[in-house]
Amino acid sequence: MKKDKAESLVFEIKDKSELMVDLAYSSLIYDNRIIAEEVYDLENLIDELYQDLQRETLEEVKNRKLLVDDALTLMKLAQAGEQIADAAQEIADVVLRDVELHPVLKDSIRESDIVFTRVQVDEKSILCGKTLGELKLASETGMMVIAMRHGNRWLYGPTGKTRIDPGDVLFARGPEDGEKHLIELARGETREI
């Protein structure tokens, strides 16, 4: 294993744990069991990635291809991401156990500078048939699409090449004014990005 592979595993753990936090809060806000279950699935994936990183990193130290200090740094970074994933799973667990979220907590989540939104793309929307890269939603609206559902298929961390089709459900985060604009775009109420 090259150090580059270990670093890429650390980045994958970091990216997926960040996504899990967003999805966990979305599951709370929308009381959505499907999203909460996805958080659980991602946590299991992160556990596997973390174990792979530990095994491979230790093997490289044994074979003298990686310095002990570098290996410790990589494992500590990965452990932090794994702990974030565990915390996200605990948040999602509130939804899966059907615990009623206290209204004050729900309001405090909503009062954050960053909002999470879920919107279904209407067939008359200008978003249809275009990629996220073409639309530049993040730079134009401030809303970053963090996940999408196309039928029963989920896509986490969509890229600029990801195409939006009618009926797709977008999960996005960003400023409140951006949320309103994204909803209007997805519903076909406005055609100007």
C-alpha angles and dihedrals in degrees: 000000000000122000086246091065092051090049091050090052090052091050091048090052091048094049095046094046090052090050090049092057090052092047093045092054090044090053089053096047094047096032087231117167093188092060091044090053090051088055088056091050091050091049090056089050091051090050089055093047091049092051091047090051092050094049096045094043092051090047090054092050089050090051091046093240093119130040118241093238091052090048092050092050092051093047093048091051091048091047090055090053090048090052090051088052090052090051091050089052090053090053091050089047089069089065095044093051090050092238111167108240113231110251092233091057092046090050092048090054090050092047092059118114087243120061130195119218139184119203135168117223113237120217090244092056119115087226091073117107094008130108124239087245093056092047097045089205094166094054097036101042102016089236117124116203104227098175141003135201118210107184104307094337121100126206119195122200097005116206133222088270093059111114124216117222131189110279095024114139114223124203110198141167131207144095121338095246089051090053091057091049093049091049091051091049093048093048092048092243092126131027099193120092 
